[in-house]
């Protein structure tokens, strides 16, 4: 099997909600398209532009903000650094003026109502999440470029060759859980240590550490922001944000000034099981309410599942072992490798595999990461990942109105709790007696994805999406 090199920074990407495949991916595709125009010295020669959205991108694109993401990307904005508070204003300006400043350099006529086309009945064979940019130059030349958003913010251009990153030769090539276990046994290293050795092929250990801790910082800021933001989520469903009210209720009047004092206030409430359970739910809700509001989040491994890993890691930081950068690194590196193995062996795209590919994978990642930082063996970490996914098999993606709100936000709380349970089960078990391997459950997940009806793969054509009698936006 050819080896695919995937970095921790491929799995964990800083971006903007609400969807990694429907928002971040199309945003990145627009950026890549602009780069190709600049490389060919064609950017300033563009006369007109049309964007075609296919398959799942068309069917749930409105609810996922795909058109917004495309406009931001074509404007030259970056999802990592843009001011999320100004997104609505910038998009509305384009809609009102019907003018688009390509890459911030070249203005053209562009009416999003006409020039972004949602092809609800058409799908391209390679992947359900496809978009095409059709260009006419000032000299009359026309051409098109097609990109696929394959999940987790990963983007592939049609007929794209292997990227330089994927061609990196790693000291410990890993495609499967068995490969990972082989290297752990051969070297005696923990999973996180094997991953760090591979990351050293891309950059220094210091740079990896700095980058991973920055990702954790973004997760914390998102969580804190979500726990202190009230109101209704955008999109028309009139879903009320709950994390802030729950945060206030659980703290029972205890005061704080910032993140650090907030953590102290939470800890002072004790270690009662119900109290901890409520906080894990609060952490996950906070992240995904921010995600649904076009906030800055981290794919983990996707935006729709962005709350699971930070909620579980925050559970560990607050209630288990206190704050420790080394432990955070262990958790994140271990989790990233599990996500990478799922991507190689199955999918992390709900449009390909249903919600098992998002919440299920994130729960497995979190379970493995938690098991390692709690002192579990390499085999126990893999066992925890297997248990978490085994009990997400067949989970459908049926977002009401195509919005990443119902049932997506609550599913993050479920995924987080299952991850903690899976970790505890693995820590109290002997992997020698396990009947199901992680590789077997990944294969099962992929077969389940293949068998699953397209109605349950992020199309809003089945499940809750068609059985809740609400007045919804077109999607």
Tab-separated table of C-alpha atoms in Angstrom:
chain	number	residue	atom	x	y	z
A	1	UNK	CA	0.000	0.000	0.000
A	2	UNK	CA	1.460	3.422	-0.912
A	3	UNK	CA	2.269	5.484	2.127
A	4	UNK	CA	0.464	8.781	2.664
A	5	UNK	CA	2.230	11.189	5.003
A	6	UNK	CA	-0.253	13.226	7.046
A	7	UNK	CA	0.912	15.741	9.642
A	8	UNK	CA	-0.718	16.743	12.905
A	9	UNK	CA	-1.310	20.126	11.241
A	10	UNK	CA	-3.263	18.446	8.455
A	11	UNK	CA	-5.662	16.912	10.962
A	12	UNK	CA	-5.910	19.983	13.198
A	13	UNK	CA	-6.494	23.132	11.130
A	14	UNK	CA	-7.459	26.560	12.425
A	15	UNK	CA	-10.353	27.947	10.441
A	16	UNK	CA	-13.903	29.305	10.454
A	17	UNK	CA	-17.144	27.400	11.063
A	18	UNK	CA	-19.563	25.907	10.509
A	19	UNK	CA	-18.211	23.052	8.344
A	20	UNK	CA	-14.723	21.910	7.419
A	21	UNK	CA	-15.892	20.217	4.216
A	22	UNK	CA	-18.564	22.756	3.232
A	23	UNK	CA	-16.994	25.968	4.536
A	24	UNK	CA	-13.250	25.616	5.136
A	25	UNK	CA	-12.692	23.318	2.145
A	26	UNK	CA	-14.418	25.561	-0.440
A	27	UNK	CA	-12.665	28.571	1.125
A	28	UNK	CA	-9.308	26.844	0.642
A	29	UNK	CA	-10.278	25.759	-2.868
A	30	UNK	CA	-10.975	29.401	-3.775
A	31	UNK	CA	-7.565	30.366	-2.393
A	32	UNK	CA	-5.853	27.616	-4.375
A	33	UNK	CA	-7.661	28.724	-7.515
A	34	UNK	CA	-6.474	32.312	-7.042
A	35	UNK	CA	-2.930	31.067	-6.523
A	36	UNK	CA	-3.083	29.171	-9.813
A	37	UNK	CA	-4.316	32.306	-11.615
A	38	UNK	CA	-1.462	34.348	-10.169
A	39	UNK	CA	1.106	31.728	-11.087
A	40	UNK	CA	-0.131	31.867	-14.685
A	41	UNK	CA	-0.243	35.701	-14.572
A	42	UNK	CA	-3.969	35.566	-15.376
A	43	UNK	CA	-5.498	37.127	-12.259
A	44	UNK	CA	-5.587	40.665	-13.644
A	45	UNK	CA	-6.967	39.374	-16.958
A	46	UNK	CA	-10.145	37.885	-15.506
A	47	UNK	CA	-13.283	39.249	-17.159
A	48	UNK	CA	-15.931	37.116	-15.452
A	49	UNK	CA	-16.226	34.217	-13.026
A	50	UNK	CA	-18.850	31.612	-12.207
A	51	UNK	CA	-18.827	29.061	-9.385
A	52	UNK	CA	-20.684	25.755	-9.670
A	53	UNK	CA	-21.466	23.753	-6.519
A	54	UNK	CA	-22.246	20.042	-6.915
A	55	UNK	CA	-23.733	17.259	-4.823
A	56	UNK	CA	-23.659	17.716	-1.069
A	57	UNK	CA	-22.089	21.166	-1.447
A	58	UNK	CA	-25.209	22.231	-3.337
A	59	UNK	CA	-27.793	20.449	-1.192
A	60	UNK	CA	-26.577	21.766	2.175
A	61	UNK	CA	-24.375	24.592	0.946
A	62	UNK	CA	-26.645	27.408	2.074
A	63	UNK	CA	-26.940	26.061	5.591
A	64	UNK	CA	-23.215	25.385	5.791
A	65	UNK	CA	-22.243	28.802	4.427
A	66	UNK	CA	-20.510	27.428	1.336
A	67	UNK	CA	-21.362	30.509	-0.701
A	68	UNK	CA	-20.032	32.750	2.083
A	69	UNK	CA	-16.792	30.752	2.227
A	70	UNK	CA	-16.301	30.959	-1.544
A	71	UNK	CA	-16.820	34.727	-1.506
A	72	UNK	CA	-14.347	35.171	1.343
A	73	UNK	CA	-11.778	32.961	-0.351
A	74	UNK	CA	-12.106	34.711	-3.705
A	75	UNK	CA	-11.723	38.052	-1.911
A	76	UNK	CA	-8.309	36.969	-0.659
A	77	UNK	CA	-9.310	36.537	2.989
A	78	UNK	CA	-7.645	33.766	5.006
A	79	UNK	CA	-9.737	31.668	7.435
A	80	UNK	CA	-6.902	31.554	9.970
A	81	UNK	CA	-6.422	35.311	10.262
A	82	UNK	CA	-9.592	37.032	9.025
A	83	UNK	CA	-11.730	38.998	11.470
A	84	UNK	CA	-14.741	36.695	11.901
A	85	UNK	CA	-16.815	39.619	13.166
A	86	UNK	CA	-16.562	41.272	9.730
A	87	UNK	CA	-17.541	38.292	7.555
A	88	UNK	CA	-21.226	39.214	7.318
A	89	UNK	CA	-20.400	42.824	6.472
A	90	UNK	CA	-17.948	41.901	3.717
A	91	UNK	CA	-20.247	39.338	2.145
A	92	UNK	CA	-23.208	41.729	2.244
A	93	UNK	CA	-21.130	44.405	0.501
A	94	UNK	CA	-20.426	42.013	-2.375
A	95	UNK	CA	-24.103	41.136	-2.625
A	96	UNK	CA	-25.184	44.763	-2.588
A	97	UNK	CA	-22.595	46.127	-5.037
A	98	UNK	CA	-22.460	42.999	-7.213
A	99	UNK	CA	-18.716	43.596	-7.413
A	100	UNK	CA	-15.929	41.281	-6.245
A	101	UNK	CA	-12.315	42.306	-5.613
A	102	UNK	CA	-10.459	39.138	-6.611
A	103	UNK	CA	-7.617	38.448	-4.210
A	104	UNK	CA	-7.986	42.052	-3.047
A	105	UNK	CA	-6.378	43.162	-6.331
A	106	UNK	CA	-8.695	42.938	-9.333
A	107	UNK	CA	-12.352	44.007	-9.311
A	108	UNK	CA	-14.899	42.266	-11.510
A	109	UNK	CA	-18.684	42.193	-11.856
A	110	UNK	CA	-19.988	39.366	-9.699
A	111	UNK	CA	-23.538	38.773	-8.503
A	112	UNK	CA	-23.570	35.887	-5.980
A	113	UNK	CA	-27.244	35.300	-6.727
A	114	UNK	CA	-26.448	34.442	-10.362
A	115	UNK	CA	-22.743	33.608	-10.378
A	116	UNK	CA	-22.770	30.982	-7.604
A	117	UNK	CA	-24.934	28.156	-8.869
A	118	UNK	CA	-26.233	25.355	-6.632
A	119	UNK	CA	-26.591	22.257	-8.820
A	120	UNK	CA	-28.888	20.256	-6.534
A	121	UNK	CA	-29.379	17.331	-8.927
A	122	UNK	CA	-25.818	16.985	-10.201
A	123	UNK	CA	-22.879	15.229	-8.571
A	124	UNK	CA	-19.365	14.453	-9.779
A	125	UNK	CA	-18.170	10.847	-9.476
A	126	UNK	CA	-14.977	11.354	-7.474
A	127	UNK	CA	-16.549	12.926	-4.364
A	128	UNK	CA	-19.940	14.462	-3.424
A	129	UNK	CA	-18.276	17.731	-2.336
A	130	UNK	CA	-17.210	19.293	-5.634
A	131	UNK	CA	-16.982	22.845	-6.917
A	132	UNK	CA	-15.905	24.263	-10.264
A	133	UNK	CA	-14.571	27.746	-11.028
A	134	UNK	CA	-15.373	28.840	-14.588
A	135	UNK	CA	-13.311	31.753	-15.897
A	136	UNK	CA	-13.516	34.023	-18.912
A	137	UNK	CA	-10.457	36.162	-19.581
A	138	UNK	CA	-10.453	39.565	-21.239
A	139	UNK	CA	-9.113	38.014	-24.454
A	140	UNK	CA	-12.126	35.692	-24.614
A	141	UNK	CA	-10.286	32.568	-23.421
A	142	UNK	CA	-12.374	30.315	-21.174
A	143	UNK	CA	-11.380	27.500	-18.834
A	144	UNK	CA	-12.565	25.700	-15.715
A	145	UNK	CA	-10.914	24.252	-12.609
A	146	UNK	CA	-12.585	21.693	-10.368
A	147	UNK	CA	-11.765	21.025	-6.718
A	148	UNK	CA	-13.009	18.449	-4.231
A	149	UNK	CA	-13.464	19.145	-0.528
A	150	UNK	CA	-12.817	15.673	0.827
A	151	UNK	CA	-13.398	16.277	4.544
A	152	UNK	CA	-11.600	17.948	7.420
A	153	UNK	CA	-10.631	20.916	5.278
A	154	UNK	CA	-8.593	18.734	2.920
A	155	UNK	CA	-8.868	19.845	-0.711
A	156	UNK	CA	-7.849	18.065	-3.901
A	157	UNK	CA	-7.791	19.538	-7.368
A	158	UNK	CA	-9.123	17.353	-10.138
A	159	UNK	CA	-6.317	15.196	-11.564
A	160	UNK	CA	-3.994	16.537	-8.873
A	161	UNK	CA	-0.688	14.742	-8.454
A	162	UNK	CA	0.771	13.753	-5.087
A	163	UNK	CA	1.578	16.787	-3.006
A	164	UNK	CA	5.021	17.493	-1.670
A	165	UNK	CA	3.778	16.999	1.905
A	166	UNK	CA	2.353	13.579	1.085
A	167	UNK	CA	5.643	12.609	-0.587
A	168	UNK	CA	7.696	13.180	2.584
A	169	UNK	CA	9.538	10.048	3.683
A	170	UNK	CA	8.807	9.458	7.342
A	171	UNK	CA	11.000	7.360	9.648
A	172	UNK	CA	7.894	5.494	10.809
A	173	UNK	CA	5.462	5.187	7.852
A	174	UNK	CA	1.967	4.427	9.123
A	175	UNK	CA	-1.174	3.569	7.199
A	176	UNK	CA	-2.899	1.286	9.711
A	177	UNK	CA	-3.201	0.764	13.449
A	178	UNK	CA	-1.102	-2.373	13.054
A	179	UNK	CA	1.659	-0.261	11.472
A	180	UNK	CA	1.536	2.117	14.429
A	181	UNK	CA	1.638	-0.710	16.954
A	182	UNK	CA	4.569	-2.286	15.064
A	183	UNK	CA	6.668	0.863	15.439
A	184	UNK	CA	5.696	1.281	19.078
A	185	UNK	CA	6.773	-2.288	19.830
A	186	UNK	CA	9.982	-2.008	17.824
A	187	UNK	CA	11.092	1.268	19.417
A	188	UNK	CA	9.409	1.125	22.810
A	189	UNK	CA	8.070	4.628	22.178
A	190	UNK	CA	4.637	5.898	23.136
A	191	UNK	CA	2.253	6.722	20.268
A	192	UNK	CA	2.847	10.443	20.751
A	193	UNK	CA	6.619	9.930	20.601
A	194	UNK	CA	6.375	8.009	17.318
A	195	UNK	CA	4.234	10.810	15.918
A	196	UNK	CA	6.720	13.463	17.040
A	197	UNK	CA	9.574	11.622	15.326
A	198	UNK	CA	7.555	11.691	12.107
A	199	UNK	CA	6.699	15.382	12.558
A	200	UNK	CA	10.443	16.088	12.722
A	201	UNK	CA	10.555	15.210	9.004
A	202	UNK	CA	8.620	18.425	8.289
A	203	UNK	CA	9.960	20.850	10.898
A	204	UNK	CA	11.853	21.128	14.172
A	205	UNK	CA	10.392	19.677	17.361
A	206	UNK	CA	10.255	23.190	18.772
A	207	UNK	CA	8.160	24.382	15.810
A	208	UNK	CA	5.783	21.422	16.151
A	209	UNK	CA	5.395	22.055	19.858
A	210	UNK	CA	4.722	25.749	19.308
A	211	UNK	CA	2.162	25.001	16.591
A	212	UNK	CA	0.284	22.330	18.554
A	213	UNK	CA	0.093	24.518	21.661
A	214	UNK	CA	-1.196	27.365	19.490
A	215	UNK	CA	-3.950	25.055	18.227
A	216	UNK	CA	-4.815	24.216	21.832
A	217	UNK	CA	-4.896	27.935	22.607
A	218	UNK	CA	-7.409	28.527	19.796
A	219	UNK	CA	-9.528	25.661	21.143
A	220	UNK	CA	-9.482	27.167	24.650
A	221	UNK	CA	-10.354	30.644	23.390
A	222	UNK	CA	-13.230	29.214	21.361
A	223	UNK	CA	-14.512	27.294	24.371
A	224	UNK	CA	-14.264	30.298	26.685
A	225	UNK	CA	-15.967	32.536	24.130
A	226	UNK	CA	-18.753	30.005	23.638
A	227	UNK	CA	-19.321	29.725	27.385
A	228	UNK	CA	-19.926	33.469	27.559
A	229	UNK	CA	-21.993	34.119	24.403
A	230	UNK	CA	-25.776	34.175	24.459
A	231	UNK	CA	-28.551	34.582	21.925
A	232	UNK	CA	-29.839	32.667	18.907
A	233	UNK	CA	-27.710	30.836	16.397
A	234	UNK	CA	-27.866	32.173	12.816
A	235	UNK	CA	-29.633	30.362	9.996
A	236	UNK	CA	-33.329	30.613	10.736
A	237	UNK	CA	-33.886	27.620	13.030
A	238	UNK	CA	-34.038	29.890	16.097
A	239	UNK	CA	-31.794	27.557	18.094
A	240	UNK	CA	-30.953	29.109	21.458
A	241	UNK	CA	-27.359	28.993	22.655
A	242	UNK	CA	-27.136	26.966	25.865
A	243	UNK	CA	-23.488	26.865	26.932
A	244	UNK	CA	-23.463	30.314	28.573
A	245	UNK	CA	-26.539	29.587	30.690
A	246	UNK	CA	-25.154	26.194	31.705
A	247	UNK	CA	-21.784	27.745	32.549
A	248	UNK	CA	-23.486	30.309	34.796
A	249	UNK	CA	-25.698	27.710	36.471
A	250	UNK	CA	-22.795	25.354	37.233
A	251	UNK	CA	-20.598	28.102	38.699
A	252	UNK	CA	-23.343	29.144	41.161
A	253	UNK	CA	-22.140	32.710	41.512
A	254	UNK	CA	-18.398	31.991	41.755
A	255	UNK	CA	-16.526	34.916	40.174
A	256	UNK	CA	-13.597	35.042	37.786
A	257	UNK	CA	-11.860	37.493	35.466
A	258	UNK	CA	-10.240	35.452	32.722
A	259	UNK	CA	-9.625	31.913	31.481
A	260	UNK	CA	-7.197	30.985	34.279
A	261	UNK	CA	-9.489	32.165	37.075
A	262	UNK	CA	-12.451	30.530	35.280
A	263	UNK	CA	-10.681	27.163	35.513
A	264	UNK	CA	-10.063	27.715	39.241
A	265	UNK	CA	-13.726	28.547	39.706
A	266	UNK	CA	-14.756	25.352	37.909
A	267	UNK	CA	-12.373	23.205	39.984
A	268	UNK	CA	-13.635	24.663	43.216
A	269	UNK	CA	-17.018	23.100	42.485
A	270	UNK	CA	-15.670	19.645	43.269
A	271	UNK	CA	-15.514	16.294	41.471
A	272	UNK	CA	-19.085	15.048	41.686
A	273	UNK	CA	-19.878	12.778	38.710
A	274	UNK	CA	-22.936	14.766	37.615
A	275	UNK	CA	-20.991	18.028	37.958
A	276	UNK	CA	-18.163	16.775	35.743
A	277	UNK	CA	-20.625	15.317	33.228
A	278	UNK	CA	-22.383	18.674	32.949
A	279	UNK	CA	-19.097	20.482	32.399
A	280	UNK	CA	-17.972	18.122	29.632
A	281	UNK	CA	-21.289	18.783	27.894
A	282	UNK	CA	-20.888	22.522	28.452
A	283	UNK	CA	-17.387	22.526	26.927
A	284	UNK	CA	-18.580	20.664	23.826
A	285	UNK	CA	-21.710	22.797	23.426
A	286	UNK	CA	-19.651	25.986	23.680
A	287	UNK	CA	-17.283	24.992	20.877
A	288	UNK	CA	-19.978	23.936	18.466
A	289	UNK	CA	-22.239	26.882	19.145
A	290	UNK	CA	-19.265	29.038	18.156
A	291	UNK	CA	-18.773	26.843	15.097
A	292	UNK	CA	-22.413	27.291	14.088
A	293	UNK	CA	-21.944	31.064	14.405
A	294	UNK	CA	-19.070	31.293	11.897
A	295	UNK	CA	-16.611	31.506	14.787
A	296	UNK	CA	-12.938	30.547	14.748
A	297	UNK	CA	-12.548	26.857	15.514
A	298	UNK	CA	-10.132	23.981	14.900
A	299	UNK	CA	-10.971	20.994	12.708
A	300	UNK	CA	-10.753	17.991	15.014
A	301	UNK	CA	-10.808	16.301	12.577
A	302	UNK	CA	-13.734	18.320	11.159
A	303	UNK	CA	-15.639	21.464	12.128
A	304	UNK	CA	-18.878	19.590	12.727
A	305	UNK	CA	-17.039	17.459	15.299
A	306	UNK	CA	-14.833	20.283	16.590
A	307	UNK	CA	-16.134	20.101	20.169
A	308	UNK	CA	-15.281	16.515	21.092
A	309	UNK	CA	-11.495	16.657	21.383
A	310	UNK	CA	-11.228	20.018	23.191
A	311	UNK	CA	-14.026	18.972	25.578
A	312	UNK	CA	-12.239	15.742	26.483
A	313	UNK	CA	-8.828	17.402	26.741
A	314	UNK	CA	-10.358	20.153	28.871
A	315	UNK	CA	-11.912	17.480	31.089
A	316	UNK	CA	-8.425	16.062	31.597
A	317	UNK	CA	-6.850	19.466	32.242
A	318	UNK	CA	-9.507	20.613	34.701
A	319	UNK	CA	-10.496	17.440	36.524
A	320	UNK	CA	-7.688	14.900	36.136
A	321	UNK	CA	-4.126	16.138	36.052
A	322	UNK	CA	-4.021	19.909	35.989
A	323	UNK	CA	-2.509	21.984	33.199
A	324	UNK	CA	0.684	20.584	31.687
A	325	UNK	CA	1.986	21.414	28.198
A	326	UNK	CA	3.709	18.043	27.850
A	327	UNK	CA	0.436	16.230	28.524
A	328	UNK	CA	-1.380	18.443	26.021
A	329	UNK	CA	1.249	17.536	23.423
A	330	UNK	CA	0.854	13.821	24.183
A	331	UNK	CA	-2.903	14.015	23.863
A	332	UNK	CA	-2.932	16.019	20.630
A	333	UNK	CA	-0.222	14.008	18.862
A	334	UNK	CA	-1.834	10.687	19.774
A	335	UNK	CA	-5.275	11.893	18.716
A	336	UNK	CA	-3.964	13.222	15.408
A	337	UNK	CA	-2.453	9.876	14.450
A	338	UNK	CA	-5.749	8.081	15.060
A	339	UNK	CA	-7.500	10.638	12.854
A	340	UNK	CA	-4.873	10.135	10.174
A	341	UNK	CA	-5.367	6.353	10.200
A	342	UNK	CA	-9.138	6.777	9.831
A	343	UNK	CA	-8.649	9.147	6.910
A	344	UNK	CA	-6.373	6.654	5.152
A	345	UNK	CA	-8.481	3.580	5.864
A	346	UNK	CA	-11.959	5.055	5.560
A	347	UNK	CA	-13.002	8.730	5.488
A	348	UNK	CA	-13.458	11.796	7.684
A	349	UNK	CA	-16.093	13.242	5.369
A	350	UNK	CA	-19.765	13.077	6.393
A	351	UNK	CA	-20.685	13.421	2.723
A	352	UNK	CA	-18.904	10.104	2.172
A	353	UNK	CA	-19.556	8.265	5.411
A	354	UNK	CA	-22.258	9.951	7.460
A	355	UNK	CA	-21.695	11.343	10.938
A	356	UNK	CA	-19.755	8.239	12.005
A	357	UNK	CA	-16.967	9.767	9.923
A	358	UNK	CA	-17.031	12.968	11.972
A	359	UNK	CA	-18.294	12.480	15.543
A	360	UNK	CA	-17.247	8.820	15.499
A	361	UNK	CA	-13.706	9.578	14.380
A	362	UNK	CA	-13.332	12.522	16.761
A	363	UNK	CA	-14.527	10.352	19.654
A	364	UNK	CA	-12.000	7.656	18.742
A	365	UNK	CA	-9.236	10.264	18.514
A	366	UNK	CA	-10.146	11.740	21.898
A	367	UNK	CA	-10.395	8.306	23.524
A	368	UNK	CA	-6.888	7.363	22.393
A	369	UNK	CA	-5.418	10.711	23.438
A	370	UNK	CA	-7.028	10.543	26.875
A	371	UNK	CA	-5.879	6.972	27.412
A	372	UNK	CA	-2.259	7.862	26.706
A	373	UNK	CA	-2.174	10.868	29.054
A	374	UNK	CA	-3.864	8.804	31.791
A	375	UNK	CA	-0.977	6.347	31.616
A	376	UNK	CA	-2.447	3.681	29.366
A	377	UNK	CA	-0.302	1.499	27.132
A	378	UNK	CA	-0.115	1.872	23.372
A	379	UNK	CA	-2.467	-1.103	22.941
A	380	UNK	CA	-4.920	0.320	25.452
A	381	UNK	CA	-4.960	3.625	23.542
A	382	UNK	CA	-5.763	1.796	20.309
A	383	UNK	CA	-8.373	-0.263	22.134
A	384	UNK	CA	-10.009	2.918	23.425
A	385	UNK	CA	-10.186	4.303	19.880
A	386	UNK	CA	-11.767	1.070	18.680
A	387	UNK	CA	-14.378	1.058	21.454
A	388	UNK	CA	-15.351	4.658	20.738
A	389	UNK	CA	-15.849	4.066	17.014
A	390	UNK	CA	-17.534	0.701	17.469
A	391	UNK	CA	-20.386	2.469	19.215
A	392	UNK	CA	-20.731	5.166	16.580
A	393	UNK	CA	-20.961	2.784	13.613
A	394	UNK	CA	-23.811	3.682	11.281
A	395	UNK	CA	-24.341	7.174	12.710
A	396	UNK	CA	-26.024	9.216	9.984
A	397	UNK	CA	-25.545	12.835	8.991
A	398	UNK	CA	-29.005	14.403	8.770
A	399	UNK	CA	-28.676	18.120	9.572
A	400	UNK	CA	-31.978	19.960	9.784
A	401	UNK	CA	-32.005	22.716	7.181
A	402	UNK	CA	-28.460	21.810	6.185
A	403	UNK	CA	-27.291	23.724	9.264
A	404	UNK	CA	-24.576	22.405	11.567
A	405	UNK	CA	-26.897	22.769	14.568
A	406	UNK	CA	-29.474	20.006	15.014
A	407	UNK	CA	-28.413	17.305	15.788
A	408	UNK	CA	-24.756	18.237	15.294
A	409	UNK	CA	-24.149	20.377	18.391
A	410	UNK	CA	-25.540	17.871	20.895
A	411	UNK	CA	-23.762	15.021	19.107
A	412	UNK	CA	-20.474	16.571	20.176
A	413	UNK	CA	-21.480	16.147	23.819
A	414	UNK	CA	-22.337	12.498	23.116
A	415	UNK	CA	-19.033	11.923	21.341
A	416	UNK	CA	-17.073	13.459	24.208
A	417	UNK	CA	-18.784	11.354	26.867
A	418	UNK	CA	-18.358	8.189	24.787
A	419	UNK	CA	-14.653	8.974	24.399
A	420	UNK	CA	-14.204	9.229	28.173
A	421	UNK	CA	-16.169	6.013	28.705
A	422	UNK	CA	-14.159	4.203	26.011
A	423	UNK	CA	-10.910	5.336	27.626
A	424	UNK	CA	-12.008	4.135	31.067
A	425	UNK	CA	-13.070	0.780	29.635
A	426	UNK	CA	-9.731	0.342	27.884
A	427	UNK	CA	-7.760	1.342	30.971
A	428	UNK	CA	-9.619	-1.322	32.970
A	429	UNK	CA	-9.192	-3.988	30.281
A	430	UNK	CA	-6.498	-6.248	28.919
A	431	UNK	CA	-6.124	-5.725	25.158
A	432	UNK	CA	-4.997	-9.367	24.769
A	433	UNK	CA	-8.616	-10.426	25.156
A	434	UNK	CA	-10.136	-7.844	22.798
A	435	UNK	CA	-12.152	-9.409	19.980
A	436	UNK	CA	-12.221	-6.358	17.697
A	437	UNK	CA	-9.149	-4.461	16.484
A	438	UNK	CA	-9.028	-0.806	15.511
A	439	UNK	CA	-8.197	-1.767	11.918
A	440	UNK	CA	-11.215	-4.084	11.823
A	441	UNK	CA	-13.546	-1.350	13.038
A	442	UNK	CA	-12.109	1.126	10.504
A	443	UNK	CA	-12.763	-1.370	7.718
A	444	UNK	CA	-16.265	-1.941	9.079
A	445	UNK	CA	-16.884	1.793	9.199
A	446	UNK	CA	-15.891	2.169	5.553
A	447	UNK	CA	-18.101	-0.749	4.476
A	448	UNK	CA	-20.957	0.783	6.451
A	449	UNK	CA	-20.324	4.105	4.700
A	450	UNK	CA	-20.491	2.433	1.286
A	451	UNK	CA	-23.784	0.730	2.186
A	452	UNK	CA	-25.335	3.845	3.733
A	453	UNK	CA	-27.989	5.594	1.661
A	454	UNK	CA	-26.920	8.949	0.219
A	455	UNK	CA	-29.895	10.456	2.096
A	456	UNK	CA	-27.908	10.128	5.310
A	457	UNK	CA	-24.681	11.625	4.016
A	458	UNK	CA	-24.964	15.386	4.625
A	459	UNK	CA	-27.694	15.965	2.047
A	460	UNK	CA	-30.571	16.967	4.394
A	461	UNK	CA	-32.713	14.492	2.433
A	462	UNK	CA	-33.276	11.943	5.210
A	463	UNK	CA	-33.535	11.386	8.944
A	464	UNK	CA	-34.276	14.338	11.209
A	465	UNK	CA	-33.849	16.693	8.263
A	466	UNK	CA	-37.144	15.544	6.747
A	467	UNK	CA	-39.099	14.605	9.866
A	468	UNK	CA	-39.002	17.844	11.833
A	469	UNK	CA	-41.933	20.095	10.824
A	470	UNK	CA	-40.122	23.433	10.864
A	471	UNK	CA	-40.045	26.327	8.423
A	472	UNK	CA	-36.493	26.167	7.165
A	473	UNK	CA	-34.224	28.112	4.829
A	474	UNK	CA	-33.658	26.733	1.356
A	475	UNK	CA	-30.681	24.382	1.316
